Amino acid sequence: MGRVYFAIVNRGKANSVMKYTKSLGIHEGTILQGEGTVRSKILESFGLNQTSKEIVIVPVSEENDKKLHGAIAKKFEFEKQNNGISFSVPFKRWTKESKMMGLEQEPMNYSLLMTVVEEGHHNDIITVARRADARGGTVIHGRGEGVRQEAFFPINVEPQKDTILIVVHNSIKEKVQKEIRSYLDEAKNGKLITLPVVNTTGIFEDSGGVV
Amino acid sequence: MSLFLDKMKEVSKTLIPVVAMVLLLSMTIVRVPTDITIRFINGSLLLLVGLTVFLWGVEIAMDPIGNHMSREVASSSKLMKIAFLSFLLGFLITVAEPDLLILGNQIQSASGDTMNSTFIVYMVSLGVGIMVSLGVFRLLKGMKMNIFMAIVYALILVLGFFVSEEFLAIAFDASGATTGALTTPFVLSLSLGLSTYKGGQGTEEDSFGLVGIMSSGPILAVMLISILSGQKNIQGVAEDYVFLTGIFSPIIDILPIVIKESVFALIPISILFFGFNFVKFKLDADEIKKILVGLVLTLVGLILFLTAVNSGFMDMGRMLGMKIASLDKRVLILVGFALGLIIVLVEPAVHVLGEQIQSVTGGSIPISMIRTTLSLGVGIAIAISMLRIVSPSVKLWYFLLPGFAIAIVLSFFSDPIFVGIAYDAGGVASGPMTATFVLAFAQGAASSIETANVLVDGFGVIAMVAMAPVLSLMILGLIFKSKKVVQLDEHHEFVEEVVSLPQESLAYHFVMVVMKRGYADEIIRFAHNYGVGDATVYHGRGLFEDHSVEIPLMQLELHEEQELVCLVVDSSITDTLATNLVNNERFEKEADISIYVTMSE
């Protein structure tokens, strides 16, 4: 069973994370650009509370996963607030030989809640999630499938989406899920995907700050 | 750290070298009056805050405005509407540009009042409107940027033979004047929006180039004015320059003018946007509030920035130019080069362009590389400008027209995305910093050298700054292309496979597919065959297991652009889908895909 290691760091730091993973002999990985949110009443009321983040996604073995967690957290001082977090999701890498899907059971205390909504509505999700004691979230911009549309020049309409990543402890997972689901039901749009999380570093519990 | 602090850090990184160098010069080889030095220091602080707030505001307000406006243009089904709307956008943002009016007045006085400044402003705006309109057509129609610009510059080259050197300089300066602090970010976001709506494989390349196309409008307009009116020579001499005195009084004198200019510059975009919002977009209150906050930040930032530059930087530039020129000519060229290297990075639009390159390419083009190349280009441009001031036998057109001619040739061999970026960089680099500080430096130098003409040599500096980055970035594009893995453009149709779907089960799998950029929509269509409905695509950068791209000289490992597709798949069909994806030869060989599967609730 493999893992996919996720690190959410401040913009500009992703390259050094990748450099470190290379030194472990892992020559692949993806970096996405995202936005974090700062908790500040004043900034929030003006909608000015975003901050630039990068999300590093690296497929790793279980053993490397542990190494990565320790080393990256130390290097970027994840014990301090706003410096970043990392977590791992158990993933099976599908190869030509792969047959059946089966995940062994591991102790999983955390979950990754991935909410996909229409562009511009990410703040709502973070607000409702916080109502259920989640700390905050990271927003990644994405898109849906492109659809051809005939205007004078043919254009490709790609529905723009925001994805909000929220990592929660399983003790509050259901509460957060409920809040998000009831928002999605009301908005009649969007979906929530919950993935298991095996390993975490960084600050997840206390209030305030950024995830 | 909030966006504000991020931006402030970024701005201070570019500003500190400028401040350090200027203060070093003013304390060592030249003596600068104390009040000018203090004003420069105050100005730097004001500039730091102003530029930070400005960039912050631009990011919040300009992106959505550009996005909504471009959707209105791109989704139109009538050719005339597309043409008129884009013309209007180009015309309005230019006619309100304060720098253009200043240039108009300069031409008016230089021509001994035979040319009216209002006439010039309208002609130039007309030129920009037409070029923006054509630029939008190019983008939506998918015409290659290098071919388009080759035609435009061929026209400029031909016209160049019929105008005097003075007017050649004025024409290129006019193009620098129209790409102001506000217009450039707006046009950049407009072209980003348009290319997003156009979609397809060329999205990235199309995101750049509109600023470059737009800035050719004024060149053509001024050249045509000169040819049609028969005006060839500039008469008159520059008025004697009087340095401002005092520490705070210049700020107070300048502030009202700057406020007026900034408000006027912001009005056309705002009116257009809110007009359309009222009729068409009808955005909800939250979004409008955010855009309004962004616009206010943009305005405040612009006012602070322009005040800082005009009160603190101009006199300092002029003083340094005067003193160094009378000291030693070689030092002047050297200082000019060094100044060019660092000053361009303080230009507001350079920050905005960097941000856009980063988001469009998912960060796969390192911004530091673009900045270094821009710096080198502008450094050389200013060094050449100083050489021109020092020795009258060196003419502007020795560099200007051949420079563009070489750039056009290179554009056919350079990486396509760099072609757009390069043409944009010309307009981006010649912003308010160049128009004030660098120009003042050049004019100061010219006033100390007997053979130089302040008026004639002053014109032309901006032209050089607008040309050099085009060339330097084209060269970077050549290097980049030779290192990049070639991507296939042809469209591939699938043979529809009929898959018998098992009954729907309750469990779902989450499938993440990572691949080279450009294949996401194919993967999704492939998955549709298996009954997978919804998918989300993310665009980023990264490394692939079996190959990597390195640029040897700069010690850089380049990340390639990647796409990440997330699918939620019924657990009963995961095996079939994943196995067929892995075994698809095209995806394996060309797209370098890897597939990860996990449980989902």
Short mmCIF file of C-alpha atoms in Angstrom, two decimals, chain B residues 118-333:
data_model
loop_
_atom_site.label_atom_id
_atom_site.label_comp_id
_atom_site.label_asym_id
_atom_site.label_seq_id
_atom_site.Cartn_x
_atom_site.Cartn_y
_atom_site.Cartn_z
CA THR B 118 -5.74 66.67 -27.78
CA PHE B 119 -5.57 65.57 -31.39
CA ILE B 120 -2.52 63.45 -30.61
CA VAL B 121 -4.17 61.87 -27.57
CA TYR B 122 -7.24 60.91 -29.61
CA MET B 123 -5.21 59.58 -32.53
CA VAL B 124 -3.08 57.43 -30.25
CA SER B 125 -6.16 56.12 -28.41
CA LEU B 126 -7.75 55.33 -31.75
CA GLY B 127 -4.60 53.41 -32.66
CA VAL B 128 -4.72 51.45 -29.41
CA GLY B 129 -8.44 50.72 -29.83
CA ILE B 130 -7.93 49.32 -33.32
CA MET B 131 -4.93 47.24 -32.27
CA VAL B 132 -6.70 45.81 -29.20
CA SER B 133 -9.60 44.90 -31.44
CA LEU B 134 -7.28 43.14 -33.89
CA GLY B 135 -5.43 41.54 -30.98
CA VAL B 136 -8.67 40.08 -29.64
CA PHE B 137 -9.45 38.68 -33.10
CA ARG B 138 -6.02 37.13 -33.29
CA LEU B 139 -6.51 35.51 -29.93
CA LEU B 140 -9.98 34.14 -30.58
CA LYS B 141 -9.19 33.05 -34.09
CA GLY B 142 -6.01 31.35 -32.95
CA MET B 143 -3.64 33.17 -35.29
CA LYS B 144 -0.02 32.75 -34.29
CA MET B 145 1.44 35.61 -32.30
CA ASN B 146 4.73 35.61 -34.20
CA ILE B 147 3.02 35.96 -37.58
CA PHE B 148 0.73 38.70 -36.33
CA MET B 149 3.56 40.71 -34.82
CA ALA B 150 5.77 40.15 -37.87
CA ILE B 151 3.11 41.83 -40.00
CA VAL B 152 2.67 44.69 -37.52
CA TYR B 153 6.39 45.35 -37.20
CA ALA B 154 6.97 45.00 -40.93
CA LEU B 155 4.50 47.85 -41.27
CA ILE B 156 6.34 49.82 -38.60
CA LEU B 157 9.68 49.20 -40.32
CA VAL B 158 8.33 50.45 -43.63
CA LEU B 159 6.80 53.54 -42.04
CA GLY B 160 10.07 54.00 -40.14
CA PHE B 161 11.84 54.94 -43.36
CA PHE B 162 9.53 57.90 -43.84
CA VAL B 163 9.76 59.50 -40.43
CA SER B 164 12.60 61.42 -38.83
CA GLU B 165 14.62 60.04 -35.98
CA GLU B 166 12.88 62.39 -33.56
CA PHE B 167 9.49 61.09 -34.51
CA LEU B 168 10.70 57.53 -34.44
CA ALA B 169 11.67 58.12 -30.82
CA ILE B 170 8.42 59.88 -30.02
CA ALA B 171 6.42 57.09 -31.61
CA PHE B 172 8.04 54.43 -29.46
CA ASP B 173 7.83 56.65 -26.39
CA ALA B 174 4.12 57.04 -27.00
CA SER B 175 3.81 53.30 -26.81
CA GLY B 176 5.64 53.32 -23.49
CA ALA B 177 3.33 56.07 -22.26
CA THR B 178 0.15 54.16 -23.05
CA THR B 179 1.21 51.04 -21.18
CA GLY B 180 0.80 52.72 -17.82
CA ALA B 181 0.56 51.37 -14.32
CA LEU B 182 -3.14 50.63 -14.62
CA THR B 183 -3.67 49.74 -18.27
CA THR B 184 -1.10 46.95 -18.35
CA PRO B 185 -2.57 44.89 -15.48
CA PHE B 186 -6.03 45.36 -16.95
CA VAL B 187 -5.05 44.25 -20.43
CA LEU B 188 -3.09 41.32 -19.00
CA SER B 189 -6.13 40.09 -17.09
CA LEU B 190 -8.31 40.65 -20.13
CA SER B 191 -6.14 38.44 -22.31
CA LEU B 192 -5.94 35.82 -19.58
CA GLY B 193 -9.72 35.77 -19.40
CA LEU B 194 -10.12 35.59 -23.17
CA SER B 195 -7.71 32.71 -23.53
CA THR B 196 -9.42 30.83 -20.71
CA TYR B 197 -12.72 31.11 -22.54
CA LYS B 198 -11.15 30.14 -25.81
CA GLY B 199 -9.69 27.07 -24.15
CA GLY B 200 -7.96 24.26 -25.97
CA GLN B 201 -4.29 23.54 -26.29
CA GLY B 202 -3.16 27.11 -26.92
CA THR B 203 -4.58 28.56 -23.71
CA GLU B 204 -1.19 29.35 -22.29
CA GLU B 205 0.33 31.01 -25.29
CA ASP B 206 -2.79 33.06 -25.84
CA SER B 207 -2.70 34.41 -22.31
CA PHE B 208 0.09 36.74 -23.35
CA GLY B 209 0.70 39.13 -26.18
CA LEU B 210 -2.21 41.54 -25.99
CA VAL B 211 -0.13 44.18 -24.19
CA GLY B 212 2.50 43.86 -26.92
CA ILE B 213 -0.10 44.22 -29.66
CA MET B 214 -1.74 47.12 -27.89
CA SER B 215 1.53 49.01 -27.54
CA SER B 216 2.09 48.88 -31.28
CA GLY B 217 -1.01 51.06 -31.74
CA PRO B 218 0.60 54.31 -30.59
CA ILE B 219 3.71 53.66 -32.68
CA LEU B 220 1.65 53.31 -35.83
CA ALA B 221 -0.55 56.27 -34.90
CA VAL B 222 2.30 58.70 -34.22
CA MET B 223 4.18 57.61 -37.35
CA LEU B 224 1.09 58.15 -39.45
CA ILE B 225 0.54 61.57 -37.89
CA SER B 226 4.09 62.53 -38.72
CA ILE B 227 3.88 61.32 -42.31
CA LEU B 228 0.45 62.76 -43.02
CA SER B 229 1.12 66.11 -41.43
CA GLY B 230 4.58 66.38 -42.94
CA GLN B 231 5.98 67.18 -39.52
CA LYS B 232 9.55 65.96 -39.44
CA ASN B 233 11.65 67.90 -37.04
CA ILE B 234 11.24 68.85 -33.47
CA GLN B 235 11.90 72.46 -32.71
CA GLY B 236 12.53 74.27 -29.54
CA VAL B 237 14.60 73.36 -26.57
CA ALA B 238 13.66 71.90 -23.26
CA GLU B 239 12.79 74.38 -20.62
CA ASP B 240 15.33 74.86 -17.88
CA TYR B 241 14.61 72.40 -15.17
CA VAL B 242 14.05 73.69 -11.68
CA PHE B 243 14.63 71.27 -8.84
CA LEU B 244 11.96 71.13 -6.21
CA THR B 245 12.97 72.32 -2.80
CA GLY B 246 11.92 71.35 0.69
CA ILE B 247 11.09 67.99 2.09
CA PHE B 248 7.33 67.84 2.43
CA SER B 249 6.15 70.73 0.29
CA PRO B 250 6.77 68.85 -2.99
CA ILE B 251 4.53 66.04 -1.81
CA ILE B 252 1.78 68.49 -0.99
CA ASP B 253 2.19 70.22 -4.35
CA ILE B 254 2.17 66.98 -6.29
CA LEU B 255 -0.59 65.16 -4.43
CA PRO B 256 -3.63 66.94 -5.93
CA ILE B 257 -2.33 66.40 -9.48
CA VAL B 258 -1.62 62.75 -8.82
CA ILE B 259 -5.03 62.19 -7.23
CA LYS B 260 -6.73 63.71 -10.23
CA GLU B 261 -4.69 61.66 -12.68
CA SER B 262 -5.22 58.41 -10.80
CA VAL B 263 -8.96 58.90 -10.48
CA PHE B 264 -9.24 59.70 -14.17
CA ALA B 265 -7.20 56.64 -15.08
CA LEU B 266 -9.45 54.38 -13.04
CA ILE B 267 -12.78 55.83 -14.17
CA PRO B 268 -13.18 54.25 -17.63
CA ILE B 269 -12.56 50.68 -16.42
CA SER B 270 -14.89 51.17 -13.47
CA ILE B 271 -17.68 52.70 -15.53
CA LEU B 272 -17.46 49.97 -18.14
CA PHE B 273 -17.48 47.25 -15.54
CA PHE B 274 -20.29 48.60 -13.39
CA GLY B 275 -22.28 49.50 -16.49
CA PHE B 276 -22.04 45.94 -17.73
CA ASN B 277 -22.69 44.62 -14.27
CA PHE B 278 -25.90 46.60 -14.11
CA VAL B 279 -27.08 45.36 -17.49
CA LYS B 280 -25.54 41.92 -17.82
CA PHE B 281 -23.39 40.34 -15.12
CA LYS B 282 -25.52 41.17 -12.07
CA LEU B 283 -22.95 39.87 -9.59
CA ASP B 284 -24.00 39.28 -6.04
CA ALA B 285 -23.35 41.85 -3.34
CA ASP B 286 -20.38 40.05 -1.82
CA GLU B 287 -18.48 39.95 -5.06
CA ILE B 288 -19.26 43.57 -5.84
CA LYS B 289 -18.08 44.54 -2.38
CA LYS B 290 -14.84 42.70 -2.92
CA ILE B 291 -14.24 44.35 -6.28
CA LEU B 292 -15.03 47.77 -4.83
CA VAL B 293 -12.57 47.20 -2.00
CA GLY B 294 -10.02 46.10 -4.58
CA LEU B 295 -10.61 49.20 -6.68
CA VAL B 296 -10.21 51.48 -3.67
CA LEU B 297 -6.96 49.73 -2.77
CA THR B 298 -5.79 50.07 -6.36
CA LEU B 299 -6.57 53.78 -6.34
CA VAL B 300 -4.93 54.49 -2.99
CA GLY B 301 -1.90 52.44 -3.96
CA LEU B 302 -1.56 54.19 -7.29
CA ILE B 303 -1.78 57.62 -5.68
CA LEU B 304 0.87 56.77 -3.09
CA PHE B 305 3.11 55.17 -5.70
CA LEU B 306 2.95 58.06 -8.17
CA THR B 307 3.40 60.62 -5.41
CA ALA B 308 6.45 58.76 -4.17
CA VAL B 309 7.99 58.55 -7.61
CA ASN B 310 7.29 62.14 -8.56
CA SER B 311 8.32 63.75 -5.31
CA GLY B 312 11.17 61.50 -4.28
CA PHE B 313 12.63 59.80 -7.30
CA MET B 314 12.56 62.27 -10.18
CA ASP B 315 14.85 64.92 -8.75
CA MET B 316 17.19 62.27 -7.45
CA GLY B 317 17.40 60.69 -10.89
CA ARG B 318 18.03 63.99 -12.57
CA MET B 319 20.65 65.02 -10.05
CA LEU B 320 22.51 61.72 -10.36
CA GLY B 321 22.40 61.91 -14.15
CA MET B 322 23.76 65.49 -14.20
CA LYS B 323 26.53 64.90 -11.72
CA ILE B 324 27.72 61.57 -13.03
CA ALA B 325 27.69 62.75 -16.63
CA SER B 326 29.92 65.68 -15.79
CA LEU B 327 32.20 63.38 -13.84
CA ASP B 328 33.09 60.63 -16.25
CA LYS B 329 31.39 59.31 -19.35
CA ARG B 330 32.32 55.69 -18.82
CA VAL B 331 31.00 55.78 -15.28
CA LEU B 332 27.74 57.15 -16.68
CA ILE B 333 27.31 54.17 -18.99
#
